[in-house]
């Protein structure tokens, strides 16, 4: 008989596609009892909670329209020559809502097969909001509104942006869904304790990178640091690092590679559970890393709340 586990799925733009493969591997050994997700973790987790299989979610991600909509940096054969008009169109919130509505339909979170919470950040209230009721389409749009990639999502007086702004790996909210065993999947870039000195003659600018790409990449790198802090402050029973260092944040042209990497990473971590003190050693390693970077720290804030259902 399979064990039961609740999932915590973090954000990370295209890196979050690894969640699909990770869920595939986890489901081979566990029955999922609930999901808390941020950004791409909310999208993948929400689709799974409504009954779609990992293979069905993978098929949606492989669709060319999905690739173009979620990746302003990707155009076949001309990846760095995206026109301003196309960039503006990608910010069109109606396009995103139409895509989610096509995938999901008029499904409410209360109607899902599994308990589900989407994490978003409200710019008006300046606090995290936990969405556990109402339209699933609207919840996923709110949670995944990464600044500069998508416009904020307006909903019942809230102005939502990506939940990863404050909680890129929402382990703090694991108790909002049922389960006694928690599995957290992180896909964000790693944190380094090393720094490098360079001379003034060292080239500093990659002219191929556009402003919005630089900003989003910087956001995700900072979120990687916050995610590790969150994991140390609220340790899960199993932590899966599914960040693929070979890819970039907009690399949706290689969906299957992310899926495969997520699957392998999850299988390796699941196998590691059999080793004595597997998680204790992992937590000690990350704690040592954080200690090199700061004396003490974890992100705190006001207690997040849930909006009224739509």
Coordinates of C-alpha atoms in Angstrom, one line a residue:
X1 CA 0.0 0.0 0.0
X2 CA 1.3 3.5 -0.9
X3 CA 2.1 6.1 1.7
X4 CA 0.3 9.4 1.7
X5 CA 2.0 12.8 1.2
X6 CA 1.1 16.4 0.6
X7 CA 3.1 18.4 -1.9
X8 CA 4.6 21.9 -1.7
X9 CA 5.5 23.1 -5.2
X10 CA 7.6 26.2 -5.7
X11 CA 7.8 28.7 -8.5
X12 CA 10.5 29.2 -11.1
X13 CA 9.2 30.1 -14.6
X14 CA 10.2 27.4 -17.1
X15 CA 12.2 25.6 -14.3
X16 CA 8.8 24.8 -12.8
X17 CA 8.1 22.3 -15.6
X18 CA 10.2 19.9 -13.7
X19 CA 7.3 19.6 -11.3
X20 CA 5.5 17.5 -13.8
X21 CA 8.2 14.8 -13.8
X22 CA 8.6 15.1 -10.1
X23 CA 4.9 14.4 -9.5
X24 CA 5.1 11.4 -11.9
X25 CA 7.9 9.9 -9.8
X26 CA 6.3 10.8 -6.4
X27 CA 3.0 9.2 -7.4
X28 CA 4.7 5.9 -8.0
X29 CA 5.3 5.7 -4.3
X30 CA 2.8 8.0 -2.7
X31 CA -0.9 9.0 -2.8
X32 CA -1.1 12.8 -2.8
X33 CA -3.4 14.2 -0.2
X34 CA -3.1 17.9 -0.9
X35 CA -1.1 20.5 -2.8
X36 CA 0.2 24.1 -2.0
X37 CA 1.7 25.8 -5.0
X38 CA 3.3 29.1 -6.0
X39 CA 3.5 30.3 -9.6
X40 CA 4.4 27.5 -12.0
X41 CA 4.1 25.1 -9.0
X42 CA 0.5 26.4 -8.6
X43 CA -0.2 25.8 -12.3
X44 CA 1.1 22.3 -12.4
X45 CA -0.3 21.5 -8.9
X46 CA -3.7 22.9 -9.7
X47 CA -4.0 20.9 -12.9
X48 CA -3.0 17.7 -11.1
X49 CA -5.5 18.5 -8.2
X50 CA -8.3 18.7 -10.8
X51 CA -7.5 15.2 -12.0
X52 CA -5.1 15.7 -14.9
X53 CA -2.3 13.1 -15.0
X54 CA 1.3 14.2 -15.3
X55 CA 1.3 13.0 -18.9
X56 CA -1.8 15.1 -19.7
X57 CA -0.1 18.1 -18.1
X58 CA 3.0 17.4 -20.1
X59 CA 1.0 17.4 -23.3
X60 CA -0.5 20.9 -22.4
X61 CA 3.0 22.2 -21.8
X62 CA 4.3 20.9 -25.1
X63 CA 1.7 22.8 -27.0
X64 CA 3.3 25.6 -29.1
X65 CA 0.8 28.2 -28.0
X66 CA 1.7 27.5 -24.4
X67 CA 5.4 27.9 -25.3
X68 CA 4.9 31.3 -26.9
X69 CA 2.5 32.7 -24.3
X70 CA 4.8 31.8 -21.3
X71 CA 8.1 32.7 -22.9
X72 CA 8.7 36.2 -24.4
X73 CA 12.3 35.2 -25.0
X74 CA 11.6 32.3 -27.2
X75 CA 10.8 32.5 -31.0
X76 CA 11.8 29.7 -33.3
X77 CA 15.1 30.4 -35.1
X78 CA 15.2 34.0 -33.8
X79 CA 15.3 33.7 -30.0
X80 CA 16.7 37.2 -29.5
X81 CA 14.6 39.2 -32.0
X82 CA 11.2 39.4 -30.5
X83 CA 9.3 42.5 -31.5
X84 CA 7.9 45.0 -29.1
X85 CA 4.4 44.3 -30.3
X86 CA 4.7 40.6 -29.5
X87 CA 6.1 41.4 -26.1
X88 CA 3.1 43.7 -25.4
X89 CA 0.7 41.0 -26.6
X90 CA 2.3 38.5 -24.2
X91 CA 1.5 40.8 -21.4
X92 CA -2.2 40.6 -22.4
X93 CA -4.0 39.1 -19.4
X94 CA -6.9 38.0 -21.5
X95 CA -4.6 35.6 -23.5
X96 CA -3.5 33.9 -20.3
X97 CA -7.0 33.7 -18.9
X98 CA -8.2 32.3 -22.1
X99 CA -5.6 29.6 -22.1
X100 CA -6.3 28.6 -18.5
X101 CA -10.0 28.6 -19.2
X102 CA -9.4 26.3 -22.1
X103 CA -7.5 23.9 -19.9
X104 CA -9.7 24.1 -16.8
X105 CA -13.2 25.4 -17.7
X106 CA -15.5 26.8 -14.9
X107 CA -14.0 24.7 -12.2
X108 CA -13.8 26.0 -8.6
X109 CA -11.1 25.1 -6.2
X110 CA -13.7 23.6 -3.8
X111 CA -14.6 21.1 -6.6
X112 CA -11.1 19.7 -7.1
X113 CA -10.3 16.1 -6.4
X114 CA -7.6 17.2 -4.0
X115 CA -7.3 20.1 -1.4
X116 CA -5.4 22.9 -3.1
X117 CA -4.0 26.3 -2.2
X118 CA -2.5 28.8 -4.6
X119 CA -0.1 31.4 -3.2
X120 CA -0.2 35.0 -4.6
X121 CA 1.0 38.4 -3.5
X122 CA -1.3 41.4 -3.2
X123 CA 0.4 44.7 -4.2
X124 CA -2.5 46.7 -2.6
X125 CA -2.3 45.0 0.8
X126 CA 1.4 44.3 0.5
X127 CA 1.0 40.8 1.8
X128 CA 0.7 37.2 0.7
X129 CA -2.8 35.9 0.0
X130 CA -3.7 32.2 0.1
X131 CA -6.4 31.3 -2.4
X132 CA -8.2 28.1 -1.4
X133 CA -11.7 28.8 -2.9
X134 CA -13.3 30.3 -6.0
X135 CA -12.3 30.0 -9.7
X136 CA -9.2 27.8 -10.3
X137 CA -8.5 29.7 -13.5
X138 CA -8.4 33.0 -11.6
X139 CA -6.3 31.5 -8.8
X140 CA -3.6 30.2 -11.2
X141 CA -3.5 33.5 -13.0
X142 CA -3.0 35.4 -9.7
X143 CA -0.3 33.1 -8.5
X144 CA 1.7 33.1 -11.7
X145 CA 1.7 36.9 -12.5
X146 CA 5.5 37.2 -12.6
X147 CA 6.4 40.9 -13.0
X148 CA 7.5 42.0 -16.4
X149 CA 6.3 38.8 -17.9
X150 CA 2.6 39.2 -17.1
X151 CA 0.5 42.1 -15.9
X152 CA -0.9 41.9 -12.4
X153 CA -4.2 40.1 -11.9
X154 CA -7.1 42.2 -10.5
X155 CA -9.6 40.2 -8.5
X156 CA -12.1 41.4 -5.9
X157 CA -10.1 44.5 -5.0
X158 CA -6.8 42.6 -4.9
X159 CA -4.0 43.4 -7.3
X160 CA -2.1 40.1 -7.5
X161 CA 1.4 39.3 -8.7
X162 CA 3.5 36.1 -8.5
X163 CA 3.3 34.4 -5.1
X164 CA 7.1 33.8 -5.3
X165 CA 7.7 37.5 -4.5
X166 CA 7.4 36.5 -0.8
X167 CA 7.0 32.7 -0.7
X168 CA 8.7 31.1 -3.7
X169 CA 8.6 27.7 -1.8
X170 CA 5.5 27.9 0.3
X171 CA 6.4 25.3 3.0
X172 CA 5.1 27.7 5.7
X173 CA 1.6 26.8 4.6
X174 CA 1.9 23.0 4.5
X175 CA -0.7 22.6 7.2
X176 CA -3.4 24.2 5.1
X177 CA -3.8 20.9 3.3
X178 CA -4.2 17.4 4.9
X179 CA -1.2 15.1 5.3
X180 CA 1.4 14.0 7.9
X181 CA 4.2 13.6 5.4
X182 CA 5.4 16.7 3.4
X183 CA 7.3 16.7 0.2
X184 CA 8.7 20.0 -1.1
X185 CA 10.0 20.4 -4.6
X186 CA 12.3 23.4 -5.3
X187 CA 13.2 24.3 -8.9
X188 CA 14.9 27.6 -8.4
X189 CA 18.6 28.4 -9.1
X190 CA 21.1 27.4 -6.4
X191 CA 22.6 29.8 -3.9
X192 CA 26.4 30.1 -4.0
X193 CA 28.6 30.9 -1.0
X194 CA 31.4 32.0 -3.2
X195 CA 32.1 35.4 -4.8
X196 CA 34.4 36.3 -7.6
X197 CA 36.6 39.4 -8.0
X198 CA 36.9 40.8 -11.5
X199 CA 38.9 43.6 -13.1
X200 CA 37.5 46.7 -14.7
X201 CA 38.5 45.3 -18.1
X202 CA 36.3 42.2 -17.7
X203 CA 33.2 42.3 -20.0
X204 CA 30.2 42.8 -17.7
X205 CA 27.3 43.1 -20.1
X206 CA 25.7 40.4 -22.2
X207 CA 24.1 42.5 -25.0
X208 CA 21.9 39.6 -26.0
X209 CA 19.9 39.9 -22.7
X210 CA 17.0 42.3 -22.7
X211 CA 16.0 44.4 -19.7
X212 CA 12.9 42.3 -18.8
X213 CA 15.0 39.1 -19.0
X214 CA 17.7 40.5 -16.7
X215 CA 15.1 41.6 -14.2
X216 CA 13.3 38.3 -14.1
X217 CA 16.5 36.4 -13.9
X218 CA 17.5 38.5 -10.9
X219 CA 14.1 37.9 -9.3
X220 CA 14.4 34.2 -9.6
X221 CA 18.0 34.1 -8.3
X222 CA 16.9 36.0 -5.2
X223 CA 13.9 33.7 -4.8
X224 CA 16.3 30.8 -4.8
X225 CA 17.9 32.2 -1.7
X226 CA 14.5 32.9 0.0
X227 CA 13.3 29.3 -0.9
X228 CA 16.2 27.7 1.0
X229 CA 15.6 30.0 4.0
X230 CA 11.9 28.9 3.9
X231 CA 12.9 25.2 3.7
X232 CA 15.2 25.5 6.7
X233 CA 12.7 27.4 8.8
X234 CA 9.9 24.9 8.0
X235 CA 11.6 21.7 7.1
X236 CA 9.6 19.2 5.0
X237 CA 9.9 15.5 5.5
X238 CA 11.5 15.2 2.0
X239 CA 13.1 18.0 0.0
X240 CA 13.6 17.5 -3.8
X241 CA 16.0 19.8 -5.6
X242 CA 14.8 19.7 -9.2
X243 CA 16.5 22.7 -10.6
X244 CA 18.1 21.9 -14.0
X245 CA 21.3 23.9 -14.3
X246 CA 21.6 23.2 -18.0
X247 CA 18.5 25.2 -18.9
X248 CA 17.3 28.8 -18.5
X249 CA 14.2 30.3 -17.1
X250 CA 12.5 30.8 -20.5
X251 CA 13.6 27.5 -22.0
X252 CA 10.1 26.2 -22.8
X253 CA 11.2 24.8 -26.1
X254 CA 12.7 21.9 -24.1
X255 CA 9.7 20.9 -22.0
X256 CA 10.5 17.2 -22.1
X257 CA 14.0 17.8 -20.8
X258 CA 12.6 19.6 -17.7
X259 CA 10.1 16.8 -17.2
X260 CA 12.9 14.1 -17.4
X261 CA 15.1 16.1 -15.0
X262 CA 12.3 16.5 -12.5
X263 CA 11.5 12.8 -12.7
X264 CA 15.2 11.8 -12.2
X265 CA 15.7 14.2 -9.3
X266 CA 12.6 13.0 -7.5
X267 CA 13.6 9.4 -8.0
X268 CA 17.0 10.1 -6.5
X269 CA 15.6 11.9 -3.5
X270 CA 13.0 9.2 -2.9
X271 CA 15.7 6.6 -3.0
X272 CA 17.8 8.7 -0.6
X273 CA 15.1 8.5 2.0
X274 CA 16.3 5.0 2.8
X275 CA 19.6 6.3 3.9
X276 CA 20.1 7.1 7.6
X277 CA 19.6 10.8 8.5
X278 CA 19.1 11.7 4.8
X279 CA 17.1 14.9 5.5
X280 CA 19.2 15.8 8.5
X281 CA 22.4 15.8 6.4
X282 CA 20.7 17.8 3.7
X283 CA 19.4 20.4 6.1
X284 CA 22.8 20.7 7.7
X285 CA 24.4 21.3 4.3
X286 CA 21.9 24.1 3.4
X287 CA 22.2 25.6 6.9
X288 CA 25.9 25.8 6.5
X289 CA 25.5 27.5 3.2
X290 CA 23.1 30.1 4.6
X291 CA 25.4 30.7 7.6
X292 CA 28.1 31.8 5.2
X293 CA 25.8 34.4 3.7
X294 CA 24.1 35.9 6.7
X295 CA 24.1 35.5 10.5
X296 CA 20.4 34.6 10.7
X297 CA 17.4 35.0 8.5
X298 CA 14.1 33.9 7.2
X299 CA 11.4 36.0 5.5
X300 CA 8.6 36.9 7.8
X301 CA 5.5 39.1 7.2
X302 CA 1.9 39.5 8.0
X303 CA -0.2 36.4 8.3
X304 CA -1.5 35.6 4.8
X305 CA -5.3 35.5 4.2
X306 CA -7.7 34.1 1.7
X307 CA -10.0 36.2 -0.5
X308 CA -13.7 35.5 -0.7
X309 CA -14.7 33.1 -3.4
X310 CA -15.7 34.6 -6.8

